[in-house]
Coordinates of C-alpha atoms in Angstrom, one line a residue:
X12 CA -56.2 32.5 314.2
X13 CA -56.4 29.6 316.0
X14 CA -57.5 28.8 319.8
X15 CA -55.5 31.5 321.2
X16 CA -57.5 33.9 319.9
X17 CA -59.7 33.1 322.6
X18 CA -57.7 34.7 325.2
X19 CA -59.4 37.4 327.7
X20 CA -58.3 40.7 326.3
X21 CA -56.6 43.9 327.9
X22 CA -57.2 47.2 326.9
X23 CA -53.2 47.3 325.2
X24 CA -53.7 45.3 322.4
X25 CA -56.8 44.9 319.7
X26 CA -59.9 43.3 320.5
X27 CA -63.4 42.4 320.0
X28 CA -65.8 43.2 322.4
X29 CA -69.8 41.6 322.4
X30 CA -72.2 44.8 322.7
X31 CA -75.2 42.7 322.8
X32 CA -76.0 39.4 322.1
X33 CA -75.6 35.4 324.1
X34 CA -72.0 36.5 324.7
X35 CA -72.9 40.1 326.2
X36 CA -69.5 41.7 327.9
X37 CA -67.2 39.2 326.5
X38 CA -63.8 40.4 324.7
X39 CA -61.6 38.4 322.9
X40 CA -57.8 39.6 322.2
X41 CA -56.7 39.4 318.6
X42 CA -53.3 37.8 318.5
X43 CA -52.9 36.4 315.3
X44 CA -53.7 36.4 311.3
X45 CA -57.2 35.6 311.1
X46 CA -60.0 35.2 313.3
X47 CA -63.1 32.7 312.1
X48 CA -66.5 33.7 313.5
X49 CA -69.7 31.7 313.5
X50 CA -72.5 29.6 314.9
X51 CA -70.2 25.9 314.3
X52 CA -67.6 24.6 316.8
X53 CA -65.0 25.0 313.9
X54 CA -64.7 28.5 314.2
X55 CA -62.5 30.7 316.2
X56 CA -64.8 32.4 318.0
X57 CA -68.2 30.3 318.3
X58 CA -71.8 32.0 318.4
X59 CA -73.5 28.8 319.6
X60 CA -77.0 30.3 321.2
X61 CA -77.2 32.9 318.6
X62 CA -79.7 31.0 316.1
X63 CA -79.9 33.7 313.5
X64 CA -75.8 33.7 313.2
X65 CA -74.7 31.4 310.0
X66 CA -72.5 28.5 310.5
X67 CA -69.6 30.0 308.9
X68 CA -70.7 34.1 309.2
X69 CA -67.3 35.9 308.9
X70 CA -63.8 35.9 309.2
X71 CA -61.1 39.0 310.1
X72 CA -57.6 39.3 309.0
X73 CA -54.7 41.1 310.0
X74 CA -53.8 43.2 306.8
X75 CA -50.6 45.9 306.1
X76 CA -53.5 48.4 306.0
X77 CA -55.0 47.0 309.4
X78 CA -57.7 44.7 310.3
X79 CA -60.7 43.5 308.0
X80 CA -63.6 41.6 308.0
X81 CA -64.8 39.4 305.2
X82 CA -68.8 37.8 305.1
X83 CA -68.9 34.1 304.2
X84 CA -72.9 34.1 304.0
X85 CA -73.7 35.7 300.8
X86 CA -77.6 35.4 302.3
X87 CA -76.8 36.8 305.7
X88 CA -73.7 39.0 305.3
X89 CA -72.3 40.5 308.0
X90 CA -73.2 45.1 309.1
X91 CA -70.8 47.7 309.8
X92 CA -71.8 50.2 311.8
X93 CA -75.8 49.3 310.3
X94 CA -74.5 48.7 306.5
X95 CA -74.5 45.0 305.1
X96 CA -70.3 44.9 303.8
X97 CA -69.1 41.8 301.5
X98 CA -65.1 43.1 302.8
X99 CA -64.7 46.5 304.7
X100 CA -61.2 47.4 307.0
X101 CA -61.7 47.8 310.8
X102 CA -61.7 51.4 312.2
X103 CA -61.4 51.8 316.9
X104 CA -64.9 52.1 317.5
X105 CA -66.8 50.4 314.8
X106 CA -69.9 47.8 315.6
X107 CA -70.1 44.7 313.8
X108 CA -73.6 43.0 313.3
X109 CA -74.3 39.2 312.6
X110 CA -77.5 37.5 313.9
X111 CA -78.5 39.0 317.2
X112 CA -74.6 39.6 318.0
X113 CA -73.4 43.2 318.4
X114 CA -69.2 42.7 318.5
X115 CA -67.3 46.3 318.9
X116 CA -63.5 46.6 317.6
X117 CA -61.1 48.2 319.9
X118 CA -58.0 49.0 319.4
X119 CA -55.6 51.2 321.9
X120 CA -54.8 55.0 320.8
X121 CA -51.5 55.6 319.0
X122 CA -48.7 57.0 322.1
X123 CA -47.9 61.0 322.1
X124 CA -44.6 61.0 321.1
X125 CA -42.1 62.9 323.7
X126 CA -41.3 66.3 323.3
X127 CA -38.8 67.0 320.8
X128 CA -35.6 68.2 322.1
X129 CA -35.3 70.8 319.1
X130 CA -31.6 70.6 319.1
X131 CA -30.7 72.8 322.5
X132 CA -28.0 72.0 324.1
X133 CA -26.8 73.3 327.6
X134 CA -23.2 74.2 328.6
X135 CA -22.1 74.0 332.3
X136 CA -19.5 76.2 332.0
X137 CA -18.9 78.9 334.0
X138 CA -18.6 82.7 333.2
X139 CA -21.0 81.6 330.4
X140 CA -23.8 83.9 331.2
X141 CA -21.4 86.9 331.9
X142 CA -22.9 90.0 331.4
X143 CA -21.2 91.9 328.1
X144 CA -20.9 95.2 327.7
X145 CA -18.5 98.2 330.0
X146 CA -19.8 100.6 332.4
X147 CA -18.8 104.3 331.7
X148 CA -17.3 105.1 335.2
X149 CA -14.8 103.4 337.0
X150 CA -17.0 102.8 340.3
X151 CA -19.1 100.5 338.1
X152 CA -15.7 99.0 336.6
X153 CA -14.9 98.1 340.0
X154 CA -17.8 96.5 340.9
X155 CA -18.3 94.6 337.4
X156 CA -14.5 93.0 338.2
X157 CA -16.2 91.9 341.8
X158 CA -19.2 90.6 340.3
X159 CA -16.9 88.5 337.8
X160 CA -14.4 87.4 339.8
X161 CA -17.0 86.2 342.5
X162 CA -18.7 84.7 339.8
X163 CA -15.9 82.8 338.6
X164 CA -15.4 81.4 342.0
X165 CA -18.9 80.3 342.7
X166 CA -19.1 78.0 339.8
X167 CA -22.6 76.2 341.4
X168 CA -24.4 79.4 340.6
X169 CA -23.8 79.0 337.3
X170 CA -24.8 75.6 337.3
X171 CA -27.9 76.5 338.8
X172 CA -28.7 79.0 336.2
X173 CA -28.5 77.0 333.1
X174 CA -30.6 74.1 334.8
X175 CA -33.1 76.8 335.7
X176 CA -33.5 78.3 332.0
X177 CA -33.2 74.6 330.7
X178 CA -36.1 73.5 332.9
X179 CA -38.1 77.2 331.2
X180 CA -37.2 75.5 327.8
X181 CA -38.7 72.3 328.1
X182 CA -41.9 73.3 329.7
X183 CA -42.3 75.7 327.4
X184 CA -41.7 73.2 324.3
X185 CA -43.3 70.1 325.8
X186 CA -46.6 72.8 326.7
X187 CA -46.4 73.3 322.4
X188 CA -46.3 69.9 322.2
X189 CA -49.2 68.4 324.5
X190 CA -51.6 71.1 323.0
X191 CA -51.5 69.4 319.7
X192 CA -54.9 68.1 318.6
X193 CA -55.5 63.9 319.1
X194 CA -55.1 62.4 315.8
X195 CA -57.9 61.6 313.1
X196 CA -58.0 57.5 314.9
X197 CA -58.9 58.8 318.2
X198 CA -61.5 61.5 317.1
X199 CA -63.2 58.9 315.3
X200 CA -63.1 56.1 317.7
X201 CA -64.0 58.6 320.3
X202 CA -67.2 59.5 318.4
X203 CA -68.1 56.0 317.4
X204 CA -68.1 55.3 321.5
X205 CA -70.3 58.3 322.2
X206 CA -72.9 56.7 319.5
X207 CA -72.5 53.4 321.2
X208 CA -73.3 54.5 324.7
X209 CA -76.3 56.2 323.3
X210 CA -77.7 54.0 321.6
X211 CA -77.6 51.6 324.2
X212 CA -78.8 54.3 326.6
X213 CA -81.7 54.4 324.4
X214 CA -82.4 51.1 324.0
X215 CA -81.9 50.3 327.9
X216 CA -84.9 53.5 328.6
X217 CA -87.1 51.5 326.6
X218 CA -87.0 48.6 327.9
X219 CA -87.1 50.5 330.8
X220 CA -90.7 52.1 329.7
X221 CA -92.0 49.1 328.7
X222 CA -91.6 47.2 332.1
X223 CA -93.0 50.3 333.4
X224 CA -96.0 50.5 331.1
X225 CA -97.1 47.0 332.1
X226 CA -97.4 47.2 335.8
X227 CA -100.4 50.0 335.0
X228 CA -104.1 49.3 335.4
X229 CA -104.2 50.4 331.6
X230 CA -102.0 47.6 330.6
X231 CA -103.9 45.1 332.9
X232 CA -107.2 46.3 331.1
X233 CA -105.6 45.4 327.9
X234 CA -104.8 42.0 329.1
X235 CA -107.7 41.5 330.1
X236 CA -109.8 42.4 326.6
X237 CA -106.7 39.8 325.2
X238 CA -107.8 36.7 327.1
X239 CA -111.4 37.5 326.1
X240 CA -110.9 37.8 322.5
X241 CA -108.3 34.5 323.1
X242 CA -111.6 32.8 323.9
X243 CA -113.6 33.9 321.1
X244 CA -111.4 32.6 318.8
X245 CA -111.0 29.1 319.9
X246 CA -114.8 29.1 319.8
X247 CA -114.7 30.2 316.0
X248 CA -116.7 34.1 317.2
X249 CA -113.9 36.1 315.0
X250 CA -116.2 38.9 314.6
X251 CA -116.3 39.2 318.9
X252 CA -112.8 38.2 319.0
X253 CA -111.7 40.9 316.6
X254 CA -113.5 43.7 318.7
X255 CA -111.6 42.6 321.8
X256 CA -108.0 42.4 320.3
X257 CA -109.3 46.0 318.8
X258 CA -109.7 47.3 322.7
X259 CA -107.0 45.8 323.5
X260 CA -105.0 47.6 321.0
X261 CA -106.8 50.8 322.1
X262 CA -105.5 50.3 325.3
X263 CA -101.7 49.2 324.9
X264 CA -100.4 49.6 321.1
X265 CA -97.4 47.9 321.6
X266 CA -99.2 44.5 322.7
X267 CA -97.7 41.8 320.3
X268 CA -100.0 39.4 320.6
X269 CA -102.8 41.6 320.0
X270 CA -101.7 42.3 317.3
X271 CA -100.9 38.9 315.9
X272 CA -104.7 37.5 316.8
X273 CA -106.1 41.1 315.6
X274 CA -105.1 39.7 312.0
X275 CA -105.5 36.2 312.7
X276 CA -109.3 37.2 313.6
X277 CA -109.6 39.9 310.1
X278 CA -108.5 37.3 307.9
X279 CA -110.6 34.4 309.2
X280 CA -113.7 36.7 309.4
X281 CA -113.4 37.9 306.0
X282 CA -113.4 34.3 304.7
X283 CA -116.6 33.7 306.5
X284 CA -117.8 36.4 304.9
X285 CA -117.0 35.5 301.4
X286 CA -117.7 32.0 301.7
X287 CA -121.2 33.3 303.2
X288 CA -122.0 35.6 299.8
X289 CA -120.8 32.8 297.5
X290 CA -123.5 30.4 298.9
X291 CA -126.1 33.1 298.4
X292 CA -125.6 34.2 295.0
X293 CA -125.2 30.2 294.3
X294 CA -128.8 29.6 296.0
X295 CA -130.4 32.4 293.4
X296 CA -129.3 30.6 290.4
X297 CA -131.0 27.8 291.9
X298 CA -133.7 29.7 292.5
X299 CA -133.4 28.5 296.2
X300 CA -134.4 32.2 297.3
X301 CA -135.0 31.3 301.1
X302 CA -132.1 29.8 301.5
X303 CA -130.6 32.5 299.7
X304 CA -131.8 35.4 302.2
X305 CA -130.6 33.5 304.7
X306 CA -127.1 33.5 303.8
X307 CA -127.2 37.0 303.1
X308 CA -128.5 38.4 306.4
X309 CA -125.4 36.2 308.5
X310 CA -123.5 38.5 305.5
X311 CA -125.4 41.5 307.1
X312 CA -125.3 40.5 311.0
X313 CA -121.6 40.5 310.7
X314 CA -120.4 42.8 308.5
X315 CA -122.9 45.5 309.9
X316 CA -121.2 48.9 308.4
X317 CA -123.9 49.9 306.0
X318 CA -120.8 51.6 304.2
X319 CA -118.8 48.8 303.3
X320 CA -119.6 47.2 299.6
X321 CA -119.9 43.6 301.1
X322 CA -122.9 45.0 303.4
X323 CA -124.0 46.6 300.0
X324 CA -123.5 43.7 297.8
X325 CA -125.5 41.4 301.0
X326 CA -128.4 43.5 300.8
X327 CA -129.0 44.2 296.9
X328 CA -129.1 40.0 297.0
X329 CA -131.8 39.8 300.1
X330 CA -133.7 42.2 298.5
X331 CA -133.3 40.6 294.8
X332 CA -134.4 37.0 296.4
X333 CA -137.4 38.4 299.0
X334 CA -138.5 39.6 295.2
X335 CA -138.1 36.8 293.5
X336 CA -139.8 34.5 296.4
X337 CA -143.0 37.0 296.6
X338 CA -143.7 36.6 292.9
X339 CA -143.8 33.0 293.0
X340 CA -146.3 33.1 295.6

């Protein structure tokens, strides 16, 4: 398509327009053929800050049935409207997705055509509204001659009569033809808009909420339970550390890095754990029983839910080596 693609758009003529995304409220008119779209300088329309876009992500084209897009990353291909499309043709209203990009498609509504004329045609001639049909007394003879012959020399009123029941006629007509519904174009790019607006209405009251939600003590409290569990990591106390991210989860769900450290903190402390029992059972075979109660009871200390088959498998060893150690005595 070509630099000139790259023209600010007007609402008469196709366009895209970024939702969301670097490029947020940007439109683009679509004057030409085809239309590259991607992260390098060498397309069309360039996605530079959007990381997740692909070099080369998409391209549209003017077709006789309309425009289309086609994905040019088989890995990342581009959504319509949410669904991943290989090719798909371009409907007022749909959303486009590649990378963190949002692009919208808008193209003007097809003109109401003007009312039809439906073949009436007015004469201006006069005596042509004359009213047929003979009185049955002379008196009203009389007065029907008068009536005519006045008529006949007042040709205006005439004149005015047929532009008043002309004027009827086309109100009446183009009232027909106004009332007809929109077409099956509008409706659906109509609807496609209201889902746009609230989605992002949606999305704008969250973000909304979650501003909100962080100016409360509650959040502060969570923040708080955070840096302390922060600490107790970088000193190698997972078991602590895993409380505190707990509390702090307790306290705000939706805080990320909680979350992240929560299973940072599991993981590591399980691997304490299991390194812990190996070194036990290894001391029993070598019959280094005190050394083996030892590692079980750190196995004990930190696990401390009497349910949990580690906690079981700790003590069955402690017990099996305390034996073992008494009867050598």
């Amino acid at each position: 398509m070509g630099a000139g693609a790259l023209q600010p758009s007007n609402n008469s003529q196709p366009h895209l327009r970024v939702a969301t995304g670097p490029m947020e409220g940007q439109s683009f008119a679509l004057i030409g053929k085809k239309l590259t779209i991607g992260r390098s300088s060498e397309n069309d329309l360039v996605l530079k800050h959007d990381t997740k876009c692909s070099r080369h992500h998409a391209v549209i084209r003017l077709t006789p049935q309309g425009y289309s897009v086609e994905s040019l990353s088989p890995k990342n291909p581009v959504s319509v409207n949410g669904q991943p499309v290989t090719t798909a043709l371009l409907l007022p209203g749909v959303t486009l997705s590649m990378g963190e990009t949002h692009i919208t498609f808008v193209a003007p509504a097809p003109a109401l055509a003007p009312p039809p004329n439906n073949g009436l045609a007015v004469r201006e001639q006069a005596g042509a509204f004359a009213p047929t049909g003979a009185p049955v007394n002379s008196k009203s003879k009389k007065n029907a001659a008068k009536n005519q012959s006045r008529q006949q020399k007042s040709p205006m009123f005439m004149i005015v009569v047929v532009v008043v029941l002309g004027a009827l006629v086309y109100l009446l007509t183009s009232d027909t033809d106004t009332k007809k519904p929109p077409t099956k174009i509008t409706q659906e790019a109509d609807l496609e808009a209201e889902i746009e607006a609230s989605e992002q209405l949606r999305l704008s009251k969250e973000v909304e909420a979650r501003k909100s939600n962080k100016r409360t003590a509650q959040y502060r409290e969570a923040q708080a339970a955070y840096i302390k569990g922060s600490r107790d990591y970088r000193k190698g106390l997972f078991g602590r550390a895993r409380d505190a991210f707990q509390t702090c989860l307790s306290l705000y769900p939706d805080h990320t890095l909680c979350q992240r450290y929560l299973g940072l903190s599991n993981r590591k402390f399980d691997e304490i754990v299991q390194y812990n029992l190996r070194l036990g059972k290894d001391h029993r075979e070598r019959n280094q029983f005190r050394a083996c109660m030892s590692a079980m009871r750190t196995v004990r200390v930190k696990v401390r839910d009497k349910s949990d088959k580690r906690f079981k498998q700790a003590k069955a060893h402690f017990e099996a080596c305390e034996a073992q150690l008494g009867e050598n005595f």
